[in-house]
Amino acid sequence: LHLPRALEAALWDHARRDAPRECVGALGGHVRKDGFHALALYPLPNVAPRPEQEYLAAPDAFVRALKAMREGG
């Protein structure tokens, strides 16, 4: 996984904001010969019944993230 520092920082910011709840998100990018190159972070709402112990992405937000990935990364 090739994760640019800016995305790494955004990922940790998302985790800190959601704590103590499990954070949920997806990385968009491209697969190349040397691995996956992340280009975008899609933070998603955790709608799990017990978000401090489990995670479940909100389906509508996940579908929007997948569409955005398909359109550009």
XYZ file of N, CA, C and O in Angstrom:
292
model
N 0.849 -1.179 0.000
C 0.000 0.000 0.000
C 0.890 1.236 0.000
O 1.740 1.387 0.882
N 0.688 2.078 -0.964
C 1.381 3.364 -1.032
C 0.387 4.422 -0.570
O -0.590 4.713 -1.270
N 0.626 4.955 0.621
C -0.281 5.909 1.244
C 0.449 7.236 1.433
O 1.354 7.332 2.273
N 0.083 8.259 0.661
C 0.744 9.559 0.827
C 0.577 10.087 2.254
O -0.422 9.804 2.924
N 1.555 10.826 2.694
C 1.542 11.335 4.074
C 0.273 12.136 4.377
O -0.261 12.053 5.484
N -0.204 12.905 3.416
C -1.416 13.700 3.642
C -2.621 12.794 3.908
O -3.450 13.090 4.781
N -2.724 11.693 3.188
C -3.828 10.760 3.418
C -3.652 10.027 4.745
O -4.632 9.766 5.443
N -2.417 9.702 5.069
C -2.150 9.066 6.356
C -2.582 9.987 7.500
O -3.240 9.562 8.453
N -2.245 11.258 7.383
C -2.636 12.228 8.409
C -4.152 12.354 8.482
O -4.726 12.406 9.576
N -4.819 12.381 7.326
C -6.279 12.481 7.299
C -6.918 11.242 7.929
O -7.925 11.344 8.644
N -6.332 10.093 7.680
C -6.852 8.853 8.255
C -6.756 8.894 9.781
O -7.718 8.575 10.486
N -5.608 9.314 10.298
C -5.444 9.394 11.753
C -6.350 10.466 12.348
O -6.887 10.283 13.448
N -6.541 11.579 11.646
C -7.469 12.609 12.128
C -8.885 12.041 12.241
O -9.588 12.293 13.219
N -9.290 11.292 11.249
C -10.614 10.656 11.254
C -10.734 9.703 12.449
O -11.743 9.718 13.164
N -9.716 8.911 12.689
C -9.737 7.968 13.812
C -9.824 8.716 15.146
O -10.589 8.311 16.037
N -9.077 9.801 15.280
C -9.114 10.572 16.527
C -10.482 11.228 16.734
O -11.001 11.250 17.849
N -11.068 11.757 15.656
C -12.382 12.400 15.761
C -13.459 11.407 16.193
O -14.362 11.745 16.949
N -13.389 10.190 15.684
C -14.426 9.201 15.980
C -14.207 8.467 17.296
O -15.129 7.822 17.796
N -13.016 8.535 17.842
C -12.724 7.812 19.088
C -13.679 8.267 20.191
O -14.039 9.437 20.242
N -14.146 7.366 21.011
C -13.747 5.972 21.169
C -14.507 5.002 20.250
O -14.343 3.792 20.361
N -15.304 5.540 19.348
C -16.023 4.682 18.396
C -15.045 4.166 17.345
O -14.046 4.810 17.050
N -15.336 3.014 16.788
C -14.541 2.494 15.675
C -14.734 3.423 14.480
O -15.860 3.827 14.178
N -13.658 3.784 13.837
C -13.805 4.623 12.642
C -13.959 3.715 11.423
O -13.471 2.589 11.391
N -14.678 4.220 10.455
C -14.969 3.471 9.238
C -14.626 4.354 8.056
O -14.882 5.561 8.059
N -14.057 3.751 7.028
C -13.751 4.512 5.826
C -13.233 3.605 4.736
O -13.103 2.394 4.923
N -12.981 4.203 3.611
C -12.458 3.472 2.464
C -11.377 4.311 1.803
O -11.409 5.539 1.861
N -10.428 3.627 1.196
C -9.389 4.289 0.415
C -9.659 4.023 -1.054
O -9.929 2.885 -1.446
N -9.582 5.058 -1.852
C -9.708 4.904 -3.295
C -8.357 5.132 -3.934
O -7.520 5.865 -3.414
N -8.129 4.487 -5.049
C -6.856 4.653 -5.740
C -6.751 3.712 -6.910
O -7.764 3.323 -7.501
N -5.523 3.353 -7.217
C -5.255 2.516 -8.383
C -4.270 1.411 -8.043
O -3.360 1.613 -7.242
N -4.449 0.268 -8.676
C -3.499 -0.829 -8.549
C -2.492 -0.692 -9.676
O -2.861 -0.560 -10.846
N -1.235 -0.697 -9.294
C -0.139 -0.640 -10.267
C 0.759 -1.846 -10.043
O 0.543 -2.621 -9.116
N 1.767 -1.984 -10.862
C 2.663 -3.138 -10.738
C 3.320 -3.228 -9.363
O 3.587 -4.317 -8.875
N 3.574 -2.079 -8.742
C 4.251 -2.080 -7.443
C 3.276 -2.004 -6.259
O 3.684 -1.797 -5.132
N 1.982 -2.190 -6.499
C 1.020 -2.230 -5.410
C -0.112 -1.233 -5.579
O -0.268 -0.605 -6.616
N -0.891 -1.084 -4.520
C -2.031 -0.177 -4.520
C -1.558 1.212 -4.135
O -0.875 1.388 -3.130
N -1.951 2.212 -4.911
C -1.619 3.608 -4.646
C -2.895 4.332 -4.239
O -3.788 4.533 -5.068
N -2.985 4.701 -2.969
C -4.156 5.406 -2.467
C -4.132 6.854 -2.936
O -3.095 7.524 -2.877
N -5.284 7.323 -3.396
C -5.421 8.695 -3.871
C -6.447 9.491 -3.078
O -6.436 10.718 -3.123
N -7.350 8.798 -2.403
C -8.422 9.496 -1.695
C -8.856 8.685 -0.481
O -8.820 7.463 -0.496
N -9.279 9.408 0.537
C -9.843 8.806 1.740
C -11.312 9.193 1.799
O -11.663 10.356 1.609
N -12.158 8.221 2.066
C -13.593 8.438 2.190
C -14.027 8.043 3.595
O -14.340 6.879 3.843
N -14.024 8.983 4.544
C -14.526 8.675 5.883
C -16.019 8.353 5.792
O -16.757 9.011 5.055
N -16.460 7.347 6.526
C -17.854 6.912 6.474
C -18.437 6.856 7.879
O -17.718 6.535 8.832
N -19.720 7.131 8.017
C -20.354 7.024 9.328
C -20.426 5.564 9.787
O -20.703 4.669 8.995
N -20.176 5.360 11.053
C -20.293 4.034 11.654
C -21.707 3.903 12.216
O -22.070 4.602 13.162
N -22.492 3.015 11.633
C -23.876 2.835 12.069
C -24.072 1.516 12.824
O -25.201 1.048 12.987
N -22.991 0.938 13.295
C -23.083 -0.318 14.057
C -23.879 -0.102 15.339
O -23.823 0.979 15.940
N -24.602 -1.117 15.786
C -25.359 -0.996 17.033
C -24.471 -0.697 18.249
O -24.897 -0.010 19.168
N -23.251 -1.216 18.241
C -22.301 -0.963 19.333
C -21.024 -0.380 18.723
O -20.008 -1.062 18.610
N -21.025 0.885 18.322
C -19.907 1.456 17.572
C -18.584 1.524 18.332
O -17.541 1.676 17.714
N -18.635 1.379 19.651
C -17.382 1.353 20.414
C -16.695 0.000 20.299
O -15.522 -0.130 20.639
N -17.427 -1.021 19.811
C -16.884 -2.372 19.759
C -16.901 -2.983 18.366
O -16.284 -4.025 18.149
N -17.630 -2.393 17.428
C -17.729 -2.955 16.085
C -17.956 -1.837 15.085
O -18.211 -0.696 15.474
N -17.838 -2.169 13.832
C -18.053 -1.146 12.825
C -18.911 -1.666 11.683
O -18.918 -2.856 11.368
N -19.675 -0.737 11.136
C -20.533 -1.011 9.993
C -20.709 0.305 9.249
O -21.222 1.277 9.820
N -20.262 0.349 8.019
C -20.387 1.569 7.226
C -21.846 1.815 6.873
O -22.590 0.885 6.553
N -22.254 3.061 6.920
C -23.597 3.429 6.483
C -23.710 3.081 4.996
O -22.902 3.552 4.186
N -24.675 2.247 4.626
C -24.757 1.782 3.237
C -24.849 2.900 2.207
O -24.176 2.849 1.176
N -25.655 3.929 2.464
C -25.793 5.006 1.484
C -24.484 5.768 1.299
O -24.099 6.117 0.184
N -23.771 6.004 2.394
C -22.484 6.703 2.310
C -21.456 5.835 1.595
O -20.637 6.343 0.822
N -21.511 4.529 1.835
C -20.573 3.624 1.174
C -20.815 3.597 -0.333
O -19.865 3.641 -1.123
N -22.069 3.573 -0.750
C -22.393 3.595 -2.180
C -21.906 4.901 -2.812
O -21.332 4.897 -3.903
N -22.096 6.032 -2.121
C -21.591 7.312 -2.648
C -20.073 7.280 -2.792
O -19.523 7.768 -3.780
N -19.385 6.691 -1.815
C -17.924 6.586 -1.889
C -17.508 5.717 -3.073
O -16.570 6.063 -3.807
N -18.198 4.603 -3.282
C -17.869 3.729 -4.415
C -18.070 4.453 -5.743
O -17.249 4.326 -6.663
N -19.148 5.227 -5.851
C -19.385 6.003 -7.081
C -18.285 7.029 -7.289
O -17.803 7.223 -8.398
N -17.877 7.696 -6.216
C -16.803 8.691 -6.317
C -15.493 8.028 -6.723
O -14.740 8.571 -7.544
N -15.232 6.827 -6.198
C -14.020 6.100 -6.575
C -14.055 5.755 -8.062
O -13.054 5.905 -8.758
N -15.189 5.314 -8.526
C -15.325 4.931 -9.936
C -15.087 6.143 -10.841
O -14.540 6.010 -11.924
N -15.474 7.322 -10.363
C -15.341 8.543 -11.149
C -13.944 9.132 -11.108
O -13.598 9.937 -11.960
N -13.136 8.762 -10.110
C -11.845 9.421 -10.108
C -10.800 8.949 -9.151
O -9.686 9.455 -9.161
N -11.075 8.021 -8.266
C -9.977 7.597 -7.407
C -10.358 7.144 -6.065
O -11.382 7.144 -5.559
